[in-house]
mmCIF file of C-alpha atoms and ligand atoms in Angstrom:
data_model
loop_
_atom_site.group_PDB
_atom_site.id
_atom_site.type_symbol
_atom_site.label_atom_id
_atom_site.label_comp_id
_atom_site.label_asym_id
_atom_site.label_seq_id
_atom_site.Cartn_x
_atom_site.Cartn_y
_atom_site.Cartn_z
ATOM 1 C CA MET A 1 0.410 -0.603 0.284
ATOM 2 C CA ALA A 2 1.309 3.674 -1.147
ATOM 3 C CA THR A 3 1.905 5.738 2.247
ATOM 4 C CA ARG A 4 1.501 9.437 1.648
ATOM 5 C CA ASP A 5 4.816 12.178 2.786
ATOM 6 C CA PRO A 6 2.546 12.732 6.164
ATOM 7 C CA VAL A 7 5.646 15.895 6.414
ATOM 8 C CA ALA A 8 4.331 17.174 3.209
ATOM 9 C CA ASP A 9 0.664 16.810 3.887
ATOM 10 C CA LEU A 10 0.966 18.795 7.860
ATOM 11 C CA ARG A 11 3.127 21.245 5.899
ATOM 12 C CA ARG A 12 0.846 22.127 2.861
ATOM 13 C CA ILE A 13 -1.766 22.253 5.219
ATOM 14 C CA ALA A 14 -0.102 25.109 7.054
ATOM 15 C CA PHE A 15 0.042 27.142 3.614
ATOM 16 C CA LEU A 16 -3.637 26.402 2.555
ATOM 17 C CA LEU A 17 -3.989 28.140 6.415
ATOM 18 C CA GLU A 18 -2.010 31.024 6.699
ATOM 19 C CA ARG A 19 -2.293 31.665 1.976
ATOM 20 C CA ALA A 20 -6.349 32.141 3.667
ATOM 21 C CA ASN A 21 -4.852 34.798 5.775
ATOM 22 C CA GLU A 22 -5.336 32.327 8.971
ATOM 23 C CA ALA A 23 -3.413 33.699 12.110
ATOM 24 C CA THR A 24 -0.299 32.585 13.259
ATOM 25 C CA TYR A 25 -1.641 30.266 16.219
ATOM 26 C CA ARG A 26 -3.618 28.617 14.128
ATOM 27 C CA VAL A 27 -0.905 27.785 11.463
ATOM 28 C CA ARG A 28 1.563 27.162 14.328
ATOM 29 C CA ALA A 29 0.460 23.418 14.757
ATOM 30 C CA PHE A 30 1.312 22.251 12.018
ATOM 31 C CA ARG A 31 4.041 23.469 11.069
ATOM 32 C CA SER A 32 5.399 22.067 14.473
ATOM 33 C CA ALA A 33 3.782 18.620 13.856
ATOM 34 C CA ALA A 34 5.520 18.587 11.101
ATOM 35 C CA ALA A 35 9.059 19.865 12.049
ATOM 36 C CA THR A 36 8.164 17.296 14.906
ATOM 37 C CA VAL A 37 7.636 13.572 11.885
ATOM 38 C CA ALA A 38 10.133 14.668 10.570
ATOM 39 C CA ALA A 39 12.567 14.835 13.397
ATOM 40 C CA THR A 40 11.064 11.149 13.625
ATOM 41 C CA SER A 41 12.228 7.371 12.023
ATOM 42 C CA PRO A 42 9.317 5.910 9.486
ATOM 43 C CA ASP A 43 9.667 2.856 12.457
ATOM 44 C CA GLU A 44 9.094 4.618 14.654
ATOM 45 C CA LEU A 45 6.064 6.945 13.152
ATOM 46 C CA ALA A 46 4.187 3.071 11.937
ATOM 47 C CA ALA A 47 4.745 1.611 16.131
ATOM 48 C CA ARG A 48 2.824 5.004 17.342
ATOM 49 C CA VAL A 49 0.372 4.962 14.408
ATOM 50 C CA GLU A 50 -0.002 1.247 15.622
ATOM 51 C CA ALA A 51 0.162 2.240 19.543
ATOM 52 C CA GLY A 52 -2.427 5.008 18.505
ATOM 53 C CA THR A 53 0.859 6.919 21.326
ATOM 54 C CA LEU A 54 1.333 9.553 18.289
ATOM 55 C CA ALA A 55 -0.209 12.667 19.979
ATOM 56 C CA LYS A 56 2.458 11.930 23.480
ATOM 57 C CA LEU A 57 5.429 13.423 20.477
ATOM 58 C CA PRO A 58 5.666 16.559 21.462
ATOM 59 C CA GLY A 59 4.155 19.313 19.521
ATOM 60 C CA ILE A 60 1.415 16.744 17.654
ATOM 61 C CA GLY A 61 -1.939 17.532 19.068
ATOM 62 C CA ASP A 62 -5.187 15.063 17.934
ATOM 63 C CA VAL A 63 -5.994 16.899 14.329
ATOM 64 C CA THR A 64 -1.565 16.343 13.943
ATOM 65 C CA ALA A 65 -2.174 13.771 14.724
ATOM 66 C CA ARG A 66 -5.444 12.078 12.966
ATOM 67 C CA CYS A 67 -3.651 14.216 9.726
ATOM 68 C CA VAL A 68 -0.469 11.508 9.713
ATOM 69 C CA ALA A 69 -2.038 8.694 10.530
ATOM 70 C CA GLU A 70 -4.042 8.813 7.072
ATOM 71 C CA SER A 71 -1.062 10.006 4.840
ATOM 72 C CA LEU A 72 0.606 7.411 6.224
ATOM 73 C CA ALA A 73 -1.940 4.899 5.796
ATOM 74 C CA GLY A 74 -2.183 6.776 2.180
ATOM 75 C CA GLU A 75 -4.987 8.243 2.467
ATOM 76 C CA GLU A 76 -5.870 12.668 1.908
ATOM 77 C CA PRO A 77 -5.444 13.909 6.175
ATOM 78 C CA VAL A 78 -9.213 14.715 5.382
ATOM 79 C CA TYR A 79 -8.113 18.399 7.351
ATOM 80 C CA LEU A 80 -6.283 18.756 3.481
ATOM 81 C CA ARG A 81 -9.500 17.363 2.005
ATOM 82 C CA ARG A 82 -11.145 20.406 3.187
ATOM 83 C CA LEU A 83 -9.051 22.894 2.743
ATOM 84 C CA ALA A 84 -7.722 22.214 -0.720
ATOM 85 C CA ALA A 85 -11.252 21.895 -1.939
ATOM 86 C CA THR A 86 -11.269 25.645 -0.771
ATOM 87 C CA GLU A 87 -8.620 26.825 -3.004
ATOM 88 C CA GLY A 88 -9.582 30.304 -5.083
ATOM 89 C CA ALA A 89 -10.380 30.450 -9.005
ATOM 90 C CA ASP A 90 -7.941 29.949 -11.519
ATOM 91 C CA LEU A 91 -7.336 33.868 -12.262
ATOM 92 C CA PRO A 92 -7.481 35.825 -15.287
ATOM 93 C CA ALA A 93 -4.885 34.903 -18.044
ATOM 94 C CA ALA A 94 -3.213 38.730 -18.646
ATOM 95 C CA ALA A 95 -2.629 37.911 -14.872
ATOM 96 C CA ALA A 96 -1.283 33.953 -14.765
ATOM 97 C CA ALA A 97 1.033 35.853 -17.140
ATOM 98 C CA LEU A 98 2.282 37.384 -14.395
ATOM 99 C CA ARG A 99 2.279 35.710 -11.880
ATOM 100 C CA SER A 100 4.342 32.829 -14.401
ATOM 101 C CA ALA A 101 6.693 35.857 -15.977
ATOM 102 C CA LEU A 102 7.790 35.834 -11.624
ATOM 103 C CA ARG A 103 10.621 34.964 -10.395
ATOM 104 C CA GLY A 104 10.682 36.192 -6.969
ATOM 105 C CA ASP A 105 9.468 38.178 -4.381
ATOM 106 C CA CYS A 106 11.980 41.038 -3.303
ATOM 107 C CA HIS A 107 9.162 41.625 0.684
ATOM 108 C CA VAL A 108 8.962 38.822 3.146
ATOM 109 C CA HIS A 109 9.186 38.449 5.769
ATOM 110 C CA SER A 110 10.738 35.769 8.893
ATOM 111 C CA ASP A 111 10.108 35.634 12.225
ATOM 112 C CA TRP A 112 13.254 37.533 13.138
ATOM 113 C CA SER A 113 11.007 39.959 13.532
ATOM 114 C CA ASP A 114 6.911 40.080 12.640
ATOM 115 C CA GLY A 115 6.780 37.371 10.839
ATOM 116 C CA GLY A 116 5.479 33.774 11.592
ATOM 117 C CA SER A 117 7.691 31.518 10.486
ATOM 118 C CA PRO A 118 12.350 30.679 10.265
ATOM 119 C CA ILE A 119 14.262 31.866 7.856
ATOM 120 C CA GLU A 120 14.296 28.258 6.703
ATOM 121 C CA GLU A 121 10.821 26.749 6.600
ATOM 122 C CA VAL A 122 10.617 30.270 4.451
ATOM 123 C CA ALA A 123 12.629 29.730 1.896
ATOM 124 C CA LEU A 124 11.593 25.277 1.042
ATOM 125 C CA ALA A 125 8.211 26.868 1.528
ATOM 126 C CA ALA A 126 9.294 30.040 -1.358
ATOM 127 C CA ALA A 127 10.956 26.952 -3.199
ATOM 128 C CA ASP A 128 8.005 25.226 -3.956
ATOM 129 C CA LEU A 129 6.050 27.661 -5.295
ATOM 130 C CA GLY A 130 8.821 28.056 -8.737
ATOM 131 C CA HIS A 131 11.065 30.334 -7.030
ATOM 132 C CA GLU A 132 14.388 31.558 -8.150
ATOM 133 C CA TYR A 133 14.272 33.683 -5.258
ATOM 134 C CA PHE A 134 12.916 36.140 -2.141
ATOM 135 C CA VAL A 135 14.284 38.778 -0.527
ATOM 136 C CA LEU A 136 14.643 38.240 3.127
ATOM 137 C CA THR A 137 12.839 42.160 4.480
ATOM 138 C CA ASP A 138 12.577 42.226 8.493
ATOM 139 C CA HIS A 139 11.956 45.280 9.791
ATOM 140 C CA SER A 140 14.346 48.331 11.034
ATOM 141 C CA PRO A 141 15.287 48.469 14.554
ATOM 142 C CA ARG A 142 12.596 52.201 14.453
ATOM 143 C CA LEU A 143 9.397 49.310 14.765
ATOM 144 C CA THR A 144 10.010 47.399 17.788
ATOM 145 C CA VAL A 145 6.192 46.192 17.598
ATOM 146 C CA ALA A 146 7.559 44.723 15.367
ATOM 147 C CA ARG A 147 10.233 43.504 16.506
ATOM 148 C CA GLY A 148 12.553 44.801 14.109
ATOM 149 C CA LEU A 149 16.097 43.601 13.702
ATOM 150 C CA THR A 150 18.575 46.439 15.225
ATOM 151 C CA ALA A 151 22.528 46.037 13.158
ATOM 152 C CA ASP A 152 23.351 43.685 15.256
ATOM 153 C CA ARG A 153 20.553 41.507 15.264
ATOM 154 C CA LEU A 154 21.026 41.904 11.373
ATOM 155 C CA ARG A 155 25.006 41.189 10.998
ATOM 156 C CA ARG A 156 23.385 37.947 13.108
ATOM 157 C CA GLN A 157 21.053 37.566 9.824
ATOM 158 C CA LEU A 158 23.967 37.726 7.605
ATOM 159 C CA ASP A 159 25.824 35.568 8.973
ATOM 160 C CA HIS A 160 22.686 33.208 9.541
ATOM 161 C CA VAL A 161 21.612 34.042 5.703
ATOM 162 C CA ALA A 162 24.714 32.693 4.641
ATOM 163 C CA MET A 163 24.471 29.389 5.963
ATOM 164 C CA VAL A 164 20.888 28.780 5.258
ATOM 165 C CA ASN A 165 21.927 29.640 1.411
ATOM 166 C CA GLU A 166 24.921 26.077 1.099
ATOM 167 C CA ALA A 167 21.731 24.839 1.983
ATOM 168 C CA LEU A 168 19.792 25.390 0.000
ATOM 169 C CA PRO A 169 18.384 23.268 -3.325
ATOM 170 C CA GLU A 170 20.472 23.964 -6.481
ATOM 171 C CA GLY A 171 19.142 27.004 -8.569
ATOM 172 C CA PHE A 172 17.299 28.860 -5.119
ATOM 173 C CA ARG A 173 19.275 31.182 -3.375
ATOM 174 C CA ILE A 174 17.744 33.243 -0.192
ATOM 175 C CA LEU A 175 18.912 37.738 -0.940
ATOM 176 C CA THR A 176 19.106 39.610 2.050
ATOM 177 C CA GLY A 177 17.413 43.097 2.768
ATOM 178 C CA ILE A 178 15.090 44.462 4.900
ATOM 179 C CA GLU A 179 12.995 47.140 5.214
ATOM 180 C CA VAL A 180 13.300 49.901 6.636
ATOM 181 C CA ASP A 181 11.144 52.172 7.976
ATOM 182 C CA ILE A 182 11.387 55.859 6.106
ATOM 183 C CA LEU A 183 12.299 57.983 8.915
ATOM 184 C CA ASP A 184 10.106 61.295 9.643
ATOM 185 C CA ASP A 185 12.816 63.105 7.772
ATOM 186 C CA GLY A 186 13.327 61.243 4.819
ATOM 187 C CA SER A 187 16.436 59.185 6.617
ATOM 188 C CA LEU A 188 16.611 55.463 6.454
ATOM 189 C CA ASP A 189 16.396 53.498 10.219
ATOM 190 C CA GLN A 190 19.520 51.714 9.538
ATOM 191 C CA GLU A 191 23.051 51.810 9.811
ATOM 192 C CA GLU A 192 24.494 53.256 5.887
ATOM 193 C CA GLU A 193 27.573 50.875 6.143
ATOM 194 C CA LEU A 194 25.341 48.266 6.430
ATOM 195 C CA LEU A 195 22.409 49.719 3.837
ATOM 196 C CA ALA A 196 25.354 49.846 1.367
ATOM 197 C CA ARG A 197 25.696 45.492 1.958
ATOM 198 C CA LEU A 198 21.886 44.287 2.297
ATOM 199 C CA ASP A 199 21.263 43.012 -1.902
ATOM 200 C CA VAL A 200 17.744 45.376 -2.164
ATOM 201 C CA VAL A 201 16.836 47.991 0.293
ATOM 202 C CA VAL A 202 12.297 48.031 0.519
ATOM 203 C CA GLY A 203 11.741 51.887 2.516
ATOM 204 C CA SER A 204 8.619 52.235 3.882
ATOM 205 C CA VAL A 205 6.592 54.961 6.457
ATOM 206 C CA HIS A 206 5.060 53.533 9.133
ATOM 207 C CA SER A 207 4.619 56.854 11.018
ATOM 208 C CA ARG A 208 2.704 59.928 10.708
ATOM 209 C CA LEU A 209 0.565 58.503 7.919
ATOM 210 C CA ARG A 210 -1.604 61.378 8.415
ATOM 211 C CA ASP A 211 0.880 64.210 7.777
ATOM 212 C CA ASP A 212 0.776 66.840 5.676
ATOM 213 C CA ALA A 213 0.817 66.238 1.810
ATOM 214 C CA ALA A 214 4.055 68.847 1.970
ATOM 215 C CA ARG A 215 5.619 67.940 4.780
ATOM 216 C CA MET A 216 4.970 63.440 3.177
ATOM 217 C CA THR A 217 5.755 64.544 0.019
ATOM 218 C CA ARG A 218 9.223 65.747 1.067
ATOM 219 C CA ARG A 219 9.090 62.828 2.880
ATOM 220 C CA MET A 220 8.926 60.156 0.527
ATOM 221 C CA VAL A 221 11.396 62.002 -2.013
ATOM 222 C CA ALA A 222 14.578 62.292 0.016
ATOM 223 C CA ALA A 223 14.146 58.844 0.905
ATOM 224 C CA ILE A 224 13.902 57.636 -2.774
ATOM 225 C CA GLY A 225 16.719 59.660 -3.755
ATOM 226 C CA ASN A 226 18.553 57.966 -1.051
ATOM 227 C CA PRO A 227 21.428 55.623 -2.847
ATOM 228 C CA HIS A 228 19.894 52.657 -1.298
ATOM 229 C CA LEU A 229 16.817 52.583 -1.135
ATOM 230 C CA ASP A 230 14.780 50.233 -4.258
ATOM 231 C CA ILE A 231 12.362 50.086 -3.631
ATOM 232 C CA LEU A 232 9.483 52.163 -2.458
ATOM 233 C CA GLY A 233 6.576 49.771 -0.267
ATOM 234 C CA HIS A 234 3.206 50.066 0.067
ATOM 235 C CA MET A 235 3.510 54.010 -1.356
ATOM 236 C CA THR A 236 0.007 54.809 -0.023
ATOM 237 C CA GLY A 237 0.266 53.219 3.784
ATOM 238 C CA ARG A 238 -3.657 53.015 3.113
ATOM 239 C CA LYS A 239 -5.816 49.541 5.290
ATOM 240 C CA VAL A 240 -8.769 47.955 2.976
ATOM 241 C CA ALA A 241 -11.125 45.658 4.732
ATOM 242 C CA ALA A 242 -9.503 42.588 3.668
ATOM 243 C CA ALA A 243 -11.511 39.671 3.309
ATOM 244 C CA GLY A 244 -12.163 36.970 6.380
ATOM 245 C CA GLU A 245 -10.947 38.938 9.350
ATOM 246 C CA GLY A 246 -13.428 38.424 11.216
ATOM 247 C CA ASP A 247 -17.191 40.500 11.044
ATOM 248 C CA ALA A 248 -17.341 43.481 8.572
ATOM 249 C CA ALA A 249 -17.708 46.014 11.976
ATOM 250 C CA HIS A 250 -14.361 44.545 12.442
ATOM 251 C CA ARG A 251 -13.286 44.846 8.993
ATOM 252 C CA ARG A 252 -13.712 47.776 8.855
ATOM 253 C CA ALA A 253 -11.967 49.371 12.193
ATOM 254 C CA ARG A 254 -9.259 47.953 10.286
ATOM 255 C CA THR A 255 -8.776 50.241 7.517
ATOM 256 C CA ARG A 256 -7.075 53.082 7.540
ATOM 257 C CA PRO A 257 -6.997 55.769 4.989
ATOM 258 C CA PRO A 258 -3.541 57.072 1.967
ATOM 259 C CA SER A 259 -1.796 58.530 3.213
ATOM 260 C CA GLU A 260 -1.671 62.516 1.228
ATOM 261 C CA PHE A 261 1.121 63.228 -0.954
ATOM 262 C CA ASP A 262 1.973 64.556 -4.804
ATOM 263 C CA LEU A 263 1.669 61.440 -6.649
ATOM 264 C CA GLU A 264 3.454 63.769 -10.133
ATOM 265 C CA LYS A 265 6.509 64.575 -7.711
ATOM 266 C CA VAL A 266 6.728 60.997 -5.736
ATOM 267 C CA LEU A 267 6.194 59.573 -9.440
ATOM 268 C CA ALA A 268 9.789 62.254 -11.072
ATOM 269 C CA ALA A 269 11.214 61.277 -8.676
ATOM 270 C CA CYS A 270 11.501 57.422 -9.075
ATOM 271 C CA LEU A 271 12.135 57.228 -12.239
ATOM 272 C CA ASP A 272 15.158 60.777 -11.932
ATOM 273 C CA HIS A 273 16.858 58.408 -9.248
ATOM 274 C CA GLY A 274 16.096 54.597 -10.959
ATOM 275 C CA LYS A 275 13.609 53.689 -8.073
ATOM 276 C CA ALA A 276 10.047 50.595 -8.173
ATOM 277 C CA ILE A 277 7.085 50.664 -7.140
ATOM 278 C CA GLU A 278 6.144 48.156 -5.099
ATOM 279 C CA ILE A 279 3.170 46.104 -5.948
ATOM 280 C CA ASN A 280 2.017 45.198 -2.653
ATOM 281 C CA SER A 281 -0.421 42.309 -2.771
ATOM 282 C CA ARG A 282 -1.031 41.760 0.856
ATOM 283 C CA PRO A 283 -4.838 41.402 0.755
ATOM 284 C CA ASP A 284 -5.414 44.421 3.771
ATOM 285 C CA ARG A 285 -2.862 46.886 1.728
ATOM 286 C CA LEU A 286 -3.412 46.399 -1.893
ATOM 287 C CA ASP A 287 -1.127 49.368 -2.165
ATOM 288 C CA PRO A 288 -1.734 51.852 -4.636
ATOM 289 C CA PRO A 289 -4.691 51.330 -5.876
ATOM 290 C CA LYS A 290 -5.724 51.502 -9.287
ATOM 291 C CA ARG A 291 -5.768 54.590 -9.804
ATOM 292 C CA MET A 292 -1.629 55.585 -8.428
ATOM 293 C CA LEU A 293 -1.236 52.700 -10.946
ATOM 294 C CA THR A 294 -2.215 53.270 -13.633
ATOM 295 C CA VAL A 295 -0.548 57.074 -13.128
ATOM 296 C CA ALA A 296 2.119 55.635 -12.100
ATOM 297 C CA VAL A 297 2.368 52.782 -15.183
ATOM 298 C CA GLU A 298 1.950 55.935 -17.853
ATOM 299 C CA ALA A 299 4.364 58.134 -15.831
ATOM 300 C CA GLY A 300 7.048 55.270 -17.207
ATOM 301 C CA CYS A 301 7.537 53.284 -13.959
ATOM 302 C CA VAL A 302 8.992 50.326 -13.047
ATOM 303 C CA PHE A 303 7.133 47.927 -10.580
ATOM 304 C CA SER A 304 7.717 45.345 -7.837
ATOM 305 C CA ILE A 305 4.771 42.741 -6.915
ATOM 306 C CA ASP A 306 5.673 41.936 -3.265
ATOM 307 C CA THR A 307 3.176 39.454 -0.853
ATOM 308 C CA ASP A 308 4.959 41.437 2.855
ATOM 309 C CA ALA A 309 4.414 38.029 3.728
ATOM 310 C CA HIS A 310 4.030 36.921 7.134
ATOM 311 C CA ALA A 311 4.368 34.068 6.997
ATOM 312 C CA PRO A 312 5.449 31.032 4.383
ATOM 313 C CA GLY A 313 1.329 30.582 2.602
ATOM 314 C CA GLN A 314 1.246 34.220 2.510
ATOM 315 C CA LEU A 315 4.209 33.418 -0.598
ATOM 316 C CA ASP A 316 1.227 32.969 -2.855
ATOM 317 C CA TRP A 317 -0.304 36.469 -2.253
ATOM 318 C CA LEU A 318 1.539 37.460 -5.341
ATOM 319 C CA ASP A 319 -1.949 36.608 -7.772
ATOM 320 C CA PHE A 320 -3.670 39.752 -6.360
ATOM 321 C CA GLY A 321 -0.833 41.651 -7.030
ATOM 322 C CA CYS A 322 -0.619 40.809 -10.440
ATOM 323 C CA GLU A 323 -4.318 41.030 -10.923
ATOM 324 C CA ARG A 324 -4.441 44.002 -10.312
ATOM 325 C CA ALA A 325 -0.929 45.106 -12.099
ATOM 326 C CA ALA A 326 -2.674 42.511 -15.199
ATOM 327 C CA LEU A 327 -5.452 44.701 -14.692
ATOM 328 C CA CYS A 328 -3.718 48.197 -14.970
ATOM 329 C CA GLY A 329 -1.398 47.843 -17.320
ATOM 330 C CA VAL A 330 1.534 47.097 -15.788
ATOM 331 C CA PRO A 331 4.142 45.921 -18.633
ATOM 332 C CA ALA A 332 5.805 41.966 -16.862
ATOM 333 C CA GLY A 333 9.174 43.783 -18.965
ATOM 334 C CA ARG A 334 9.228 47.069 -16.425
ATOM 335 C CA VAL A 335 8.443 44.126 -13.409
ATOM 336 C CA VAL A 336 11.785 43.370 -11.308
ATOM 337 C CA ASN A 337 11.254 40.659 -9.927
ATOM 338 C CA THR A 338 10.728 39.361 -13.927
ATOM 339 C CA TRP A 339 14.464 39.567 -14.366
ATOM 340 C CA THR A 340 16.512 36.756 -12.645
ATOM 341 C CA ALA A 341 18.514 37.595 -9.618
ATOM 342 C CA GLU A 342 21.803 38.306 -11.442
ATOM 343 C CA ARG A 343 19.692 40.940 -13.406
ATOM 344 C CA LEU A 344 18.041 42.970 -10.323
ATOM 345 C CA LEU A 345 21.012 42.551 -8.125
ATOM 346 C CA GLU A 346 22.752 44.711 -11.178
ATOM 347 C CA TRP A 347 20.000 46.750 -11.038
ATOM 348 C CA THR A 348 19.310 46.941 -7.416
ATOM 349 C CA GLY A 349 24.218 48.018 -8.291
ATOM 350 C CA SER A 350 23.626 50.700 -10.203
ATOM 351 C CA HIS A 351 22.437 53.188 -8.216
ATOM 352 C CA GLY A 352 23.342 51.798 -4.446
HETATM 353 ZN ZN1 ZN B 401 5.459 47.745 5.438
HETATM 354 ZN ZN1 ZN B 402 6.502 44.031 5.181
#
């Protein structure tokens, strides 16, 4: 009788839950169980299924034990079958073409800041999705609520990434990076020397989002002019009501209007300095709004379609960004993450 791989099944469940924007703690049970099963010998697993003692292993509960037992019996776990049945509909053709042209993702978080999973788990999921690379962009020190990395922690992360990269499958790599806060005066919240070392720098505004347009424009234009910044992250800072997150009132309470700034000046700065505008795919951001994205396309800007993933399953949110990009006529050639890692690095090196 053919058995299935219980580790792969548990990871797939976690991935689908994350993609559906489930809370991290609900997903963690499946990722911890996968780690435990991966570290347990097949003989011991089989013996424990027989004896009904799988749930006695650390990190495995009744639900995950049932999944493992079903997998080992060669059946698709019921939990997985139910999730897979609710998978989204197919992308429209233009969006699907753009999606298949993407080689990576330039905005991804790990549990070093406010993401839910270790770098290794994120990397496995990205490689499974067919990515050639992703840029690890944990937060900068000022964003303490998101456990932003101090210069020292970022240095340690760089060593860690170098080690993880050694063990990754051929043809896939993690690029180093940061989502650096754009401070009130437009400077960037990390040491100059470190920013210069990183492969890709995404710069985002996370504070004083309600400043007046003149001040916000000055701040953004100054940051875009900084030679280390490569990609302007979620440019308006808006939050929209994402489906599937609590009831309607709860979702409305979490929305936030876009910041006000002079769009023409900001786009002109991006063009002058050869910087990319992020198309943020998070269902609760979808930033920039379509009317602004259309203006940016007409202005000749380049883009990066990113997930801003905080969990491995959210790496699949690229579909949402591609859908908007296709609607607004973004050409694939002007999307920096359709480029190979080499070309991407040439581009970031050209202004850094
Ligand atoms: Zn951000
Ligand atoms: Zn982010």
